[in-house]
Amino acid sequence: MCIDSCVGFTGPFEVLDVCPKCSQPRYHPGTTKGRRQFPTIPIGPIVQALYGSEETAAMMHYLENMTEKILKCADENGGQINEYTDTACGQDSLNAWRTGKIKKGDIAIQISLDGAQLYRDKESDCWMFIYIFHNLAPDSRYTKRFVIPGSFFGGPGKPKHYDSVMHPALYHIAALQNEGLRYWDASTKSYITRSTPFVSLATADGPAMTNMTGMVGHSGKFGCRLYCGLPGRRRDGDGHYFPLLQKPDNYSVAGCDHPDVTFKDLAQYRENCDTRYQTNLRQLIAAENPSQYNNLRLSTGLCKQTLFSGLRHAIGIPNIFVMDLMHLTALNDPDLLLGLWRGTIKCYPPDTKDSWDWKVLVGKVWEAHGKTVAMATPYLPSSFGRVPRNPAEKINSGYKAWEYLLYLFGLGPALFRSILPEKYWLNFCKLARVFTFFHILDLKQFGLGLSLAMLSGQWRRQLETLETKYAKTRTHMLTLRSEEFVGWTRRI
């Protein structure tokens, strides 16, 4: 790969001698030895090793056994499932089993891409993707033993062409899909003569997901990562779009002045996403010049074709790309809510922070609140994960996901009751209840319906009404996408 991590010399870049991004030479002078390499771990031998052990081979039969039970339950209850416990309950997964896209002996794979800083006080960024096998039960598949690295590529610069570094791994998967994978199942003492790796999910955080999906990302006009058809709204003169459902007063920004969006509208925006994606992609690919491409990029929410579209056996595009619940609940939402309550979020004139009646976590109130959070430590079970530190002192010092979850949605409903004005506190409690439901392992049908109604019907519209008050200078205060939850729940 490029010495500066720009691209991997794979696919169409395989014949190049210099980096197409920075013009750095590929080889050491006078040799054909690459200046830098990145490893790719083929998934085929990994699968064969898993099934070669009698213990792990038996564990790998979880998915087909679970799916059989779910389909039986659905057939006996008019298509309804009593509870949602795993990805096996997903509508797309069940449809794949019913139609024969995935069958017994096949391997359900999740590919997850992310970056990491290896040392806290040292420039040590690197990027990697991993394989997660959904043939295994949830209590096994996410353990270190079974999370398999697919590839990793060091920094300090991040890759500028992710397709080129993911190409070898996806090429290998595509080859196995075309030719089949043979393995010995030690638990049944039999040969599986043709198994197909089936890519069920492709996951990443927001920035990395745009590189995987070929979509414009959260700041685009059509920024939903599930590719729903809801257009965003922006301030006049600003290119960043936000998922504002209600039209602000005296608002006339071209292309964004559509009427208020209701809960019923959200469901309609999620219909026929795959058909709309394919239609829009064909239009984008057919662009004849940069100007036409830029216009289509804005109107379709697409930048390019995703490399995952080359896989024959997968959930399908765009459904293969799913939500990122961890960053949503443990980073994005806390950042927005605390930014509002502390008054640190940007304010655009003629709006003034003095008019923000929700700005209450300031000065001595914020300091006292932080001490109260720290005082709760002895009362939190150790099984809950990392207890939240004093946010007034540590919020900018690597506050962890577990800390945000316990602080905001565990302790928050009680601690904020005497601080937030009642209307904001009641609204926040609805969000806390929704996120509590979505973190339950065994989610009942009732809980799913209640969460969806509260998030999309009550909480979101109340939040817009309370905090934006239909002001066009406050469109940036709504970064939470309830339409993604509608799409997520409709697909399970």
PDB file of C-alpha atoms in Angstrom, residues 46-67 103-108 132-138 140-141 146 184-188:
ATOM      1  CA  ILE A  46     -11.083 -19.432   9.677  1.00  0.00           C
ATOM      2  CA  VAL A  47     -14.469 -21.028   8.981  1.00  0.00           C
ATOM      3  CA  GLN A  48     -12.864 -24.407   8.360  1.00  0.00           C
ATOM      4  CA  ALA A  49     -11.017 -24.163  11.677  1.00  0.00           C
ATOM      5  CA  LEU A  50     -14.199 -23.249  13.571  1.00  0.00           C
ATOM      6  CA  TYR A  51     -16.047 -26.253  12.210  1.00  0.00           C
ATOM      7  CA  GLY A  52     -13.015 -28.489  12.677  1.00  0.00           C
ATOM      8  CA  SER A  53     -13.466 -28.357  16.453  1.00  0.00           C
ATOM      9  CA  GLU A  54     -16.390 -30.377  17.787  1.00  0.00           C
ATOM     10  CA  GLU A  55     -17.075 -27.763  20.462  1.00  0.00           C
ATOM     11  CA  THR A  56     -17.158 -24.707  18.214  1.00  0.00           C
ATOM     12  CA  ALA A  57     -18.863 -26.590  15.378  1.00  0.00           C
ATOM     13  CA  ALA A  58     -21.785 -27.325  17.697  1.00  0.00           C
ATOM     14  CA  MET A  59     -21.886 -23.652  18.673  1.00  0.00           C
ATOM     15  CA  MET A  60     -21.985 -22.645  14.985  1.00  0.00           C
ATOM     16  CA  HIS A  61     -25.395 -24.341  14.596  1.00  0.00           C
ATOM     17  CA  TYR A  62     -27.077 -21.704  16.780  1.00  0.00           C
ATOM     18  CA  LEU A  63     -28.336 -19.583  13.887  1.00  0.00           C
ATOM     19  CA  GLU A  64     -30.080 -22.325  11.935  1.00  0.00           C
ATOM     20  CA  ASN A  65     -31.667 -23.762  15.102  1.00  0.00           C
ATOM     21  CA  MET A  66     -32.798 -20.322  16.265  1.00  0.00           C
ATOM     22  CA  THR A  67     -34.170 -19.404  12.847  1.00  0.00           C
ATOM     23  CA  LYS A 103     -29.466 -22.106   4.036  1.00  0.00           C
ATOM     24  CA  LYS A 104     -28.152 -24.621   6.524  1.00  0.00           C
ATOM     25  CA  GLY A 105     -24.384 -24.816   6.430  1.00  0.00           C
ATOM     26  CA  ASP A 106     -23.949 -21.250   5.178  1.00  0.00           C
ATOM     27  CA  ILE A 107     -21.985 -18.671   7.150  1.00  0.00           C
ATOM     28  CA  ALA A 108     -23.653 -15.418   8.224  1.00  0.00           C
ATOM     29  CA  ILE A 132     -18.310 -11.406  13.419  1.00  0.00           C
ATOM     30  CA  PHE A 133     -20.042 -14.743  12.889  1.00  0.00           C
ATOM     31  CA  HIS A 134     -23.793 -14.598  13.448  1.00  0.00           C
ATOM     32  CA  ASN A 135     -23.929 -18.381  13.344  1.00  0.00           C
ATOM     33  CA  LEU A 136     -22.806 -18.088  16.970  1.00  0.00           C
ATOM     34  CA  ALA A 137     -25.060 -17.077  19.853  1.00  0.00           C
ATOM     35  CA  PRO A 138     -24.804 -13.449  21.062  1.00  0.00           C
ATOM     36  CA  SER A 140     -20.224 -15.997  22.191  1.00  0.00           C
ATOM     37  CA  ARG A 141     -19.892 -14.113  18.928  1.00  0.00           C
ATOM     38  CA  PHE A 146     -14.487 -15.352  18.115  1.00  0.00           C
ATOM     39  CA  TRP A 184     -15.636 -30.790   7.812  1.00  0.00           C
ATOM     40  CA  ASP A 185     -18.327 -30.372  10.496  1.00  0.00           C
ATOM     41  CA  ALA A 186     -16.861 -32.101  13.543  1.00  0.00           C
ATOM     42  CA  SER A 187     -20.156 -31.886  15.460  1.00  0.00           C
ATOM     43  CA  THR A 188     -22.112 -33.908  12.879  1.00  0.00           C
TER      44      THR A 188
END
